[in-house]
């Protein structure tokens, strides 16, 4: 199922960190979060040229890269130019993907396609935070059933790898 819209939370405007960003940063972030290219785990191809010209403030690839780096410096994005990927860090949480089993399945399919070790680690960190904050989401059962090794990686103290002797 292709995405048709992006969630934009009304509480965003009450967030002190968000309010410290410029409208250019807001626009660049929302362009990524609402991109047709974003995967179900929040990964977008690192292709600044696609966003150059999005607005007069983002008129060149260099300008886009600069703004993305500024967002990464503030922990809104995780960038991996070598692998050609970037992560909208809180996408899984804010799109509420683990609340619906089918969206969790889509997220797992997308997760398995991520190439960047750095981005995988960031997604794992976000999943760990989410599991701590919202352990009763229905998506956890989907992950446990379809991708149990992810639990072993995320929570080794709770789900140790079985001994193979």
Short mmCIF file of N, CA and C in Angstrom, two decimals:
data_model
loop_
_atom_site.label_atom_id
_atom_site.label_comp_id
_atom_site.label_asym_id
_atom_site.label_seq_id
_atom_site.Cartn_x
_atom_site.Cartn_y
_atom_site.Cartn_z
N UNK A 1 0.85 -1.18 0.00
CA UNK A 1 0.00 0.00 0.00
C UNK A 1 0.89 1.24 0.00
N UNK A 2 0.74 2.08 -0.99
CA UNK A 2 1.52 3.30 -1.09
C UNK A 2 0.97 4.36 -0.13
N UNK A 3 1.86 5.19 0.35
CA UNK A 3 1.44 6.27 1.25
C UNK A 3 0.80 7.37 0.43
N UNK A 4 -0.27 7.92 0.97
CA UNK A 4 -0.97 9.01 0.30
C UNK A 4 -0.86 10.32 1.06
N UNK A 5 -0.48 10.26 2.32
CA UNK A 5 -0.38 11.46 3.12
C UNK A 5 0.65 11.24 4.22
N UNK A 6 1.03 12.33 4.87
CA UNK A 6 1.96 12.27 6.00
C UNK A 6 1.26 12.84 7.22
N UNK A 7 1.53 12.23 8.36
CA UNK A 7 0.97 12.76 9.61
C UNK A 7 1.74 13.99 10.03
N UNK A 8 1.03 14.99 10.40
CA UNK A 8 1.64 16.21 10.94
C UNK A 8 0.94 16.46 12.27
N UNK A 9 1.64 16.22 13.34
CA UNK A 9 1.05 16.29 14.66
C UNK A 9 0.88 17.73 15.12
N UNK A 10 -0.29 18.04 15.65
CA UNK A 10 -0.54 19.41 16.09
C UNK A 10 0.34 19.80 17.27
N UNK A 11 0.77 18.83 18.05
CA UNK A 11 1.63 19.15 19.19
C UNK A 11 3.03 19.59 18.75
N UNK A 12 3.35 19.39 17.48
CA UNK A 12 4.65 19.79 16.95
C UNK A 12 4.93 21.25 17.27
N UNK A 13 3.94 22.10 17.15
CA UNK A 13 4.14 23.53 17.34
C UNK A 13 4.29 23.94 18.79
N UNK A 14 4.07 23.01 19.69
CA UNK A 14 4.30 23.26 21.11
C UNK A 14 5.64 22.71 21.58
N UNK A 15 6.34 22.03 20.69
CA UNK A 15 7.62 21.41 21.02
C UNK A 15 8.73 22.47 21.00
N UNK A 16 9.41 22.64 22.12
CA UNK A 16 10.44 23.68 22.20
C UNK A 16 11.58 23.48 21.21
N UNK A 17 11.99 22.23 21.00
CA UNK A 17 13.07 21.98 20.03
C UNK A 17 12.64 22.37 18.62
N UNK A 18 11.41 22.01 18.26
CA UNK A 18 10.89 22.35 16.92
C UNK A 18 10.82 23.85 16.75
N UNK A 19 10.43 24.55 17.81
CA UNK A 19 10.28 26.00 17.73
C UNK A 19 11.62 26.71 17.59
N UNK A 20 12.70 26.03 17.91
CA UNK A 20 14.04 26.61 17.74
C UNK A 20 14.53 26.54 16.29
N UNK A 21 13.83 25.76 15.47
CA UNK A 21 14.21 25.63 14.07
C UNK A 21 13.60 26.76 13.24
N UNK A 22 14.22 27.03 12.11
CA UNK A 22 13.68 28.04 11.19
C UNK A 22 12.57 27.41 10.35
N UNK A 23 11.81 28.25 9.69
CA UNK A 23 10.76 27.73 8.81
C UNK A 23 11.40 26.95 7.65
N UNK A 24 12.61 27.32 7.25
CA UNK A 24 13.32 26.56 6.22
C UNK A 24 13.57 25.13 6.71
N UNK A 25 13.99 24.97 7.95
CA UNK A 25 14.20 23.64 8.52
C UNK A 25 12.87 22.87 8.58
N UNK A 26 11.82 23.55 8.99
CA UNK A 26 10.50 22.91 9.03
C UNK A 26 10.11 22.40 7.64
N UNK A 27 10.27 23.26 6.65
CA UNK A 27 9.89 22.88 5.28
C UNK A 27 10.73 21.71 4.77
N UNK A 28 12.04 21.75 5.03
CA UNK A 28 12.92 20.68 4.56
C UNK A 28 12.56 19.36 5.24
N UNK A 29 12.29 19.42 6.53
CA UNK A 29 11.90 18.21 7.28
C UNK A 29 10.58 17.66 6.75
N UNK A 30 9.60 18.52 6.58
CA UNK A 30 8.29 18.06 6.11
C UNK A 30 8.35 17.57 4.66
N UNK A 31 9.24 18.13 3.86
CA UNK A 31 9.41 17.62 2.49
C UNK A 31 9.88 16.18 2.53
N UNK A 32 10.76 15.86 3.47
CA UNK A 32 11.22 14.47 3.61
C UNK A 32 10.13 13.58 4.20
N UNK A 33 9.48 14.04 5.27
CA UNK A 33 8.46 13.23 5.94
C UNK A 33 7.26 12.96 5.05
N UNK A 34 7.01 13.83 4.09
CA UNK A 34 5.86 13.64 3.20
C UNK A 34 6.28 13.17 1.80
N UNK A 35 7.55 12.83 1.66
CA UNK A 35 8.08 12.40 0.37
C UNK A 35 7.43 11.11 -0.10
N UNK A 36 7.17 11.02 -1.38
CA UNK A 36 6.67 9.77 -1.96
C UNK A 36 7.73 8.68 -1.88
N UNK A 37 8.98 9.07 -1.68
CA UNK A 37 10.09 8.12 -1.61
C UNK A 37 10.34 7.55 -0.22
N UNK A 38 9.67 8.06 0.80
CA UNK A 38 9.96 7.60 2.16
C UNK A 38 9.44 6.18 2.34
N UNK A 39 10.26 5.36 2.97
CA UNK A 39 9.86 3.97 3.21
C UNK A 39 9.02 3.90 4.49
N UNK A 40 8.46 2.75 4.74
CA UNK A 40 7.62 2.58 5.92
C UNK A 40 8.41 2.54 7.22
N UNK A 41 9.73 2.65 7.14
CA UNK A 41 10.50 2.80 8.38
C UNK A 41 11.19 4.16 8.43
N UNK A 42 10.84 5.05 7.51
CA UNK A 42 11.31 6.43 7.58
C UNK A 42 12.60 6.71 6.84
N UNK A 43 13.00 5.82 5.95
CA UNK A 43 14.23 6.01 5.20
C UNK A 43 13.91 6.60 3.83
N UNK A 44 14.72 7.59 3.46
CA UNK A 44 14.57 8.28 2.18
C UNK A 44 15.91 8.18 1.45
N UNK A 45 15.90 8.00 0.14
CA UNK A 45 17.17 8.03 -0.59
C UNK A 45 17.87 9.38 -0.38
N UNK A 46 19.17 9.34 -0.15
CA UNK A 46 19.94 10.57 0.02
C UNK A 46 20.25 11.13 -1.37
N UNK A 47 19.31 11.93 -1.86
CA UNK A 47 19.44 12.53 -3.20
C UNK A 47 19.01 14.00 -3.08
N UNK A 48 19.93 14.86 -2.63
CA UNK A 48 19.58 16.28 -2.45
C UNK A 48 19.01 16.94 -3.70
N UNK A 49 19.45 16.50 -4.86
CA UNK A 49 18.98 17.13 -6.10
C UNK A 49 17.46 17.03 -6.26
N UNK A 50 16.86 15.98 -5.70
CA UNK A 50 15.39 15.84 -5.79
C UNK A 50 14.67 16.94 -5.03
N UNK A 51 15.34 17.52 -4.05
CA UNK A 51 14.71 18.53 -3.20
C UNK A 51 15.16 19.94 -3.55
N UNK A 52 16.19 20.06 -4.39
CA UNK A 52 16.63 21.37 -4.83
C UNK A 52 15.53 21.96 -5.70
N UNK A 53 15.16 23.19 -5.41
CA UNK A 53 14.08 23.81 -6.15
C UNK A 53 12.73 23.61 -5.49
N UNK A 54 12.70 22.86 -4.38
CA UNK A 54 11.46 22.67 -3.64
C UNK A 54 10.89 24.01 -3.19
N UNK A 55 11.79 24.92 -2.87
CA UNK A 55 11.41 26.29 -2.54
C UNK A 55 12.58 27.19 -2.93
N UNK A 56 12.39 28.48 -2.92
CA UNK A 56 13.48 29.38 -3.28
C UNK A 56 14.62 29.29 -2.27
N UNK A 57 14.31 28.92 -1.03
CA UNK A 57 15.36 28.76 -0.01
C UNK A 57 16.16 27.48 -0.19
N UNK A 58 15.61 26.52 -0.90
CA UNK A 58 16.30 25.26 -1.17
C UNK A 58 16.56 25.15 -2.67
N UNK A 59 17.27 26.13 -3.19
CA UNK A 59 17.40 26.23 -4.64
C UNK A 59 18.50 25.36 -5.24
N UNK A 60 19.43 24.88 -4.42
CA UNK A 60 20.52 24.06 -4.95
C UNK A 60 20.72 22.82 -4.09
N UNK A 61 21.37 21.83 -4.65
CA UNK A 61 21.69 20.60 -3.90
C UNK A 61 22.56 20.92 -2.69
N UNK A 62 23.51 21.83 -2.86
CA UNK A 62 24.40 22.22 -1.75
C UNK A 62 23.60 22.81 -0.59
N UNK A 63 22.62 23.63 -0.92
CA UNK A 63 21.78 24.24 0.12
C UNK A 63 20.96 23.17 0.83
N UNK A 64 20.41 22.24 0.08
CA UNK A 64 19.65 21.13 0.67
C UNK A 64 20.54 20.34 1.61
N UNK A 65 21.75 19.99 1.15
CA UNK A 65 22.67 19.23 1.99
C UNK A 65 22.99 19.98 3.28
N UNK A 66 23.17 21.28 3.19
CA UNK A 66 23.48 22.09 4.38
C UNK A 66 22.33 22.03 5.38
N UNK A 67 21.12 22.22 4.89
CA UNK A 67 19.94 22.20 5.77
C UNK A 67 19.75 20.80 6.37
N UNK A 68 19.92 19.75 5.56
CA UNK A 68 19.82 18.39 6.09
C UNK A 68 20.86 18.15 7.17
N UNK A 69 22.08 18.64 6.95
CA UNK A 69 23.13 18.47 7.96
C UNK A 69 22.75 19.20 9.25
N UNK A 70 22.19 20.39 9.12
CA UNK A 70 21.75 21.13 10.31
C UNK A 70 20.66 20.36 11.06
N UNK A 71 19.75 19.74 10.32
CA UNK A 71 18.71 18.91 10.96
C UNK A 71 19.33 17.67 11.60
N UNK A 72 20.32 17.10 10.97
CA UNK A 72 21.02 15.94 11.55
C UNK A 72 21.77 16.35 12.82
N UNK A 73 22.37 17.54 12.80
CA UNK A 73 23.09 18.03 13.98
C UNK A 73 22.15 18.18 15.18
N UNK A 74 20.89 18.40 14.90
CA UNK A 74 19.88 18.53 15.97
C UNK A 74 19.11 17.24 16.19
N UNK A 75 19.55 16.16 15.56
CA UNK A 75 19.01 14.80 15.77
C UNK A 75 17.62 14.58 15.17
N UNK A 76 17.26 15.37 14.18
CA UNK A 76 15.99 15.13 13.47
C UNK A 76 16.19 14.10 12.36
N UNK A 77 17.38 14.08 11.79
CA UNK A 77 17.70 13.16 10.70
C UNK A 77 18.96 12.39 11.04
N UNK A 78 19.10 11.22 10.46
CA UNK A 78 20.34 10.46 10.48
C UNK A 78 20.76 10.35 9.02
N UNK A 79 21.97 10.78 8.71
CA UNK A 79 22.45 10.80 7.34
C UNK A 79 23.52 9.74 7.12
N UNK A 80 23.46 9.10 5.99
CA UNK A 80 24.53 8.20 5.57
C UNK A 80 24.74 8.38 4.07
N UNK A 81 25.61 9.30 3.73
CA UNK A 81 25.86 9.61 2.32
C UNK A 81 26.51 8.43 1.61
N UNK A 82 27.35 7.68 2.33
CA UNK A 82 28.03 6.54 1.71
C UNK A 82 27.04 5.51 1.19
N UNK A 83 26.02 5.22 1.98
CA UNK A 83 25.00 4.25 1.57
C UNK A 83 23.85 4.90 0.80
N UNK A 84 23.84 6.23 0.75
CA UNK A 84 22.81 6.93 -0.01
C UNK A 84 21.44 6.90 0.65
N UNK A 85 21.44 6.95 2.00
CA UNK A 85 20.17 6.90 2.74
C UNK A 85 20.16 7.96 3.84
N UNK A 86 18.96 8.39 4.18
CA UNK A 86 18.78 9.21 5.37
C UNK A 86 17.53 8.74 6.08
N UNK A 87 17.50 8.96 7.37
CA UNK A 87 16.38 8.52 8.21
C UNK A 87 15.71 9.73 8.83
N UNK A 88 14.39 9.80 8.70
CA UNK A 88 13.59 10.74 9.48
C UNK A 88 13.40 10.02 10.81
N UNK A 89 14.19 10.41 11.81
CA UNK A 89 14.42 9.61 13.01
C UNK A 89 13.16 9.16 13.74
N UNK A 90 12.18 10.00 13.93
CA UNK A 90 11.00 9.62 14.73
C UNK A 90 9.81 9.20 13.87
N UNK A 91 10.07 8.87 12.61
CA UNK A 91 8.98 8.51 11.70
C UNK A 91 8.14 7.34 12.21
N UNK A 92 8.76 6.29 12.67
CA UNK A 92 8.02 5.10 13.11
C UNK A 92 7.09 5.46 14.27
N UNK A 93 7.58 6.23 15.21
CA UNK A 93 6.76 6.65 16.36
C UNK A 93 5.63 7.57 15.92
N UNK A 94 5.95 8.60 15.17
CA UNK A 94 4.94 9.61 14.84
C UNK A 94 3.92 9.14 13.82
N UNK A 95 4.29 8.19 12.98
CA UNK A 95 3.30 7.63 12.05
C UNK A 95 2.54 6.47 12.70
N UNK A 96 2.86 6.17 13.95
CA UNK A 96 2.11 5.19 14.74
C UNK A 96 2.07 3.81 14.06
N UNK A 97 3.20 3.42 13.49
CA UNK A 97 3.24 2.21 12.67
C UNK A 97 3.06 0.92 13.46
N UNK A 98 3.42 0.93 14.75
CA UNK A 98 3.28 -0.30 15.52
C UNK A 98 1.90 -0.44 16.16
N UNK A 99 1.02 0.49 15.88
CA UNK A 99 -0.35 0.39 16.40
C UNK A 99 -1.22 -0.48 15.50
N UNK A 100 -0.77 -0.70 14.27
CA UNK A 100 -1.57 -1.46 13.31
C UNK A 100 -0.71 -2.58 12.72
N UNK A 101 -1.12 -3.83 12.88
CA UNK A 101 -0.30 -4.95 12.42
C UNK A 101 0.13 -4.88 10.96
N UNK A 102 -0.74 -4.47 10.07
CA UNK A 102 -0.35 -4.40 8.66
C UNK A 102 0.72 -3.34 8.41
N UNK A 103 0.65 -2.23 9.12
CA UNK A 103 1.69 -1.21 8.98
C UNK A 103 3.00 -1.70 9.59
N UNK A 104 2.91 -2.46 10.66
CA UNK A 104 4.12 -3.05 11.24
C UNK A 104 4.78 -3.99 10.25
N UNK A 105 3.98 -4.79 9.55
CA UNK A 105 4.52 -5.69 8.52
C UNK A 105 5.22 -4.88 7.42
N UNK A 106 4.60 -3.79 7.00
CA UNK A 106 5.21 -2.93 5.98
C UNK A 106 6.51 -2.33 6.49
N UNK A 107 6.53 -1.93 7.76
CA UNK A 107 7.72 -1.37 8.37
C UNK A 107 8.84 -2.41 8.39
N UNK A 108 8.52 -3.66 8.74
CA UNK A 108 9.54 -4.72 8.76
C UNK A 108 10.10 -5.01 7.37
N UNK A 109 9.24 -5.00 6.38
CA UNK A 109 9.69 -5.19 5.00
C UNK A 109 10.67 -4.10 4.61
N UNK A 110 10.34 -2.86 4.95
CA UNK A 110 11.23 -1.73 4.64
C UNK A 110 12.52 -1.81 5.46
N UNK A 111 12.40 -2.19 6.72
CA UNK A 111 13.57 -2.30 7.61
C UNK A 111 14.60 -3.27 7.02
N UNK A 112 14.13 -4.37 6.51
CA UNK A 112 15.04 -5.38 5.94
C UNK A 112 15.78 -4.89 4.71
N UNK A 113 15.32 -3.81 4.10
CA UNK A 113 15.96 -3.26 2.89
C UNK A 113 16.96 -2.15 3.19
N UNK A 114 17.03 -1.71 4.44
CA UNK A 114 17.95 -0.63 4.80
C UNK A 114 19.38 -1.14 4.67
N UNK A 115 20.21 -0.37 4.01
CA UNK A 115 21.61 -0.77 3.77
C UNK A 115 22.55 -0.22 4.83
N UNK A 116 22.25 0.93 5.36
CA UNK A 116 23.15 1.64 6.26
C UNK A 116 23.14 1.05 7.67
N UNK A 117 24.30 0.62 8.14
CA UNK A 117 24.41 0.12 9.52
C UNK A 117 24.10 1.23 10.51
N UNK A 118 24.50 2.43 10.19
CA UNK A 118 24.24 3.59 11.07
C UNK A 118 22.73 3.83 11.20
N UNK A 119 22.02 3.74 10.10
CA UNK A 119 20.58 3.96 10.14
C UNK A 119 19.87 2.79 10.81
N UNK A 120 20.32 1.58 10.58
CA UNK A 120 19.74 0.42 11.28
C UNK A 120 19.89 0.60 12.78
N UNK A 121 21.07 1.01 13.22
CA UNK A 121 21.30 1.24 14.65
C UNK A 121 20.37 2.32 15.18
N UNK A 122 20.15 3.38 14.42
CA UNK A 122 19.25 4.45 14.85
C UNK A 122 17.81 3.96 14.92
N UNK A 123 17.39 3.18 13.94
CA UNK A 123 16.03 2.62 13.97
C UNK A 123 15.88 1.71 15.18
N UNK A 124 16.88 0.88 15.43
CA UNK A 124 16.82 0.00 16.60
C UNK A 124 16.71 0.80 17.89
N UNK A 125 17.44 1.89 17.97
CA UNK A 125 17.35 2.76 19.15
C UNK A 125 15.96 3.35 19.31
N UNK A 126 15.37 3.77 18.20
CA UNK A 126 14.01 4.32 18.26
C UNK A 126 13.00 3.24 18.64
N UNK A 127 13.17 2.03 18.11
CA UNK A 127 12.27 0.94 18.48
C UNK A 127 12.40 0.59 19.95
N UNK A 128 13.61 0.61 20.47
CA UNK A 128 13.82 0.33 21.89
C UNK A 128 13.11 1.37 22.76
N UNK A 129 13.23 2.65 22.38
CA UNK A 129 12.53 3.71 23.12
C UNK A 129 11.01 3.52 23.04
N UNK A 130 10.54 3.17 21.86
CA UNK A 130 9.12 2.98 21.65
C UNK A 130 8.60 1.79 22.46
N UNK A 131 9.37 0.72 22.49
CA UNK A 131 8.96 -0.46 23.26
C UNK A 131 8.90 -0.12 24.74
N UNK A 132 9.83 0.69 25.19
CA UNK A 132 9.83 1.11 26.60
C UNK A 132 8.61 1.98 26.90
N UNK A 133 8.30 2.91 26.00
CA UNK A 133 7.20 3.85 26.22
C UNK A 133 5.82 3.24 25.96
N UNK A 134 5.72 2.37 24.95
CA UNK A 134 4.43 1.83 24.53
C UNK A 134 4.53 0.32 24.29
N UNK A 135 4.74 -0.46 25.33
CA UNK A 135 4.97 -1.90 25.17
C UNK A 135 3.74 -2.69 24.75
N UNK A 136 2.57 -2.10 24.80
CA UNK A 136 1.35 -2.84 24.49
C UNK A 136 0.85 -2.65 23.06
N UNK A 137 1.61 -1.96 22.24
CA UNK A 137 1.20 -1.80 20.85
C UNK A 137 1.10 -3.16 20.17
N UNK A 138 0.12 -3.33 19.33
CA UNK A 138 -0.11 -4.63 18.68
C UNK A 138 1.02 -5.03 17.74
N UNK A 139 1.77 -4.08 17.27
CA UNK A 139 2.87 -4.38 16.35
C UNK A 139 3.99 -5.20 16.96
N UNK A 140 4.14 -5.14 18.28
CA UNK A 140 5.21 -5.93 18.91
C UNK A 140 4.98 -7.42 18.69
N UNK A 141 3.74 -7.86 18.69
CA UNK A 141 3.45 -9.28 18.45
C UNK A 141 3.83 -9.66 17.02
N UNK A 142 3.61 -8.76 16.09
CA UNK A 142 3.98 -9.01 14.69
C UNK A 142 5.49 -9.15 14.57
N UNK A 143 6.22 -8.26 15.23
CA UNK A 143 7.68 -8.33 15.18
C UNK A 143 8.16 -9.63 15.82
N UNK A 144 7.61 -9.98 16.98
CA UNK A 144 8.02 -11.20 17.66
C UNK A 144 7.77 -12.43 16.80
N UNK A 145 6.69 -12.41 16.04
CA UNK A 145 6.35 -13.56 15.20
C UNK A 145 7.17 -13.60 13.91
N UNK A 146 7.29 -12.46 13.25
CA UNK A 146 7.90 -12.44 11.92
C UNK A 146 9.39 -12.13 11.90
N UNK A 147 9.90 -11.52 12.96
CA UNK A 147 11.29 -11.09 12.96
C UNK A 147 11.85 -11.17 14.38
N UNK A 148 11.78 -12.36 15.00
CA UNK A 148 12.17 -12.48 16.41
C UNK A 148 13.63 -12.10 16.67
N UNK A 149 14.50 -12.25 15.66
CA UNK A 149 15.90 -11.88 15.87
C UNK A 149 16.06 -10.39 16.13
N UNK A 150 15.09 -9.58 15.71
CA UNK A 150 15.14 -8.16 16.01
C UNK A 150 14.99 -7.93 17.51
N UNK A 151 14.12 -8.70 18.16
CA UNK A 151 13.98 -8.60 19.61
C UNK A 151 15.29 -8.97 20.30
N UNK A 152 15.94 -10.01 19.80
CA UNK A 152 17.21 -10.43 20.38
C UNK A 152 18.25 -9.33 20.29
N UNK A 153 18.25 -8.61 19.17
CA UNK A 153 19.20 -7.53 18.99
C UNK A 153 18.83 -6.31 19.84
N UNK A 154 17.54 -5.98 19.89
CA UNK A 154 17.10 -4.79 20.62
C UNK A 154 17.16 -4.97 22.13
N UNK A 155 16.80 -6.15 22.59
CA UNK A 155 16.65 -6.38 24.02
C UNK A 155 17.38 -7.66 24.44
N UNK A 156 18.70 -7.71 24.32
CA UNK A 156 19.43 -8.95 24.57
C UNK A 156 19.27 -9.47 26.00
N UNK A 157 19.07 -8.56 26.95
CA UNK A 157 18.91 -9.01 28.34
C UNK A 157 17.55 -9.67 28.55
N UNK A 158 16.55 -9.27 27.79
CA UNK A 158 15.21 -9.85 27.92
C UNK A 158 15.00 -11.05 27.00
N UNK A 159 15.66 -11.03 25.84
CA UNK A 159 15.48 -12.07 24.83
C UNK A 159 16.85 -12.58 24.38
N UNK A 160 17.57 -13.30 25.26
CA UNK A 160 18.90 -13.75 24.87
C UNK A 160 18.85 -14.73 23.71
N UNK A 161 19.94 -14.71 22.93
CA UNK A 161 20.04 -15.64 21.81
C UNK A 161 20.10 -17.05 22.38
N UNK A 162 19.40 -17.96 21.75
CA UNK A 162 19.46 -19.35 22.25
C UNK A 162 20.86 -19.91 22.06
N UNK A 163 21.29 -20.69 23.04
CA UNK A 163 22.61 -21.31 23.00
C UNK A 163 22.61 -22.42 21.95
N UNK A 164 23.58 -22.31 21.06
CA UNK A 164 23.74 -23.36 20.04
C UNK A 164 25.06 -24.04 20.31
N UNK A 165 25.02 -25.16 20.99
CA UNK A 165 26.26 -25.79 21.40
C UNK A 165 26.63 -27.01 20.69
#
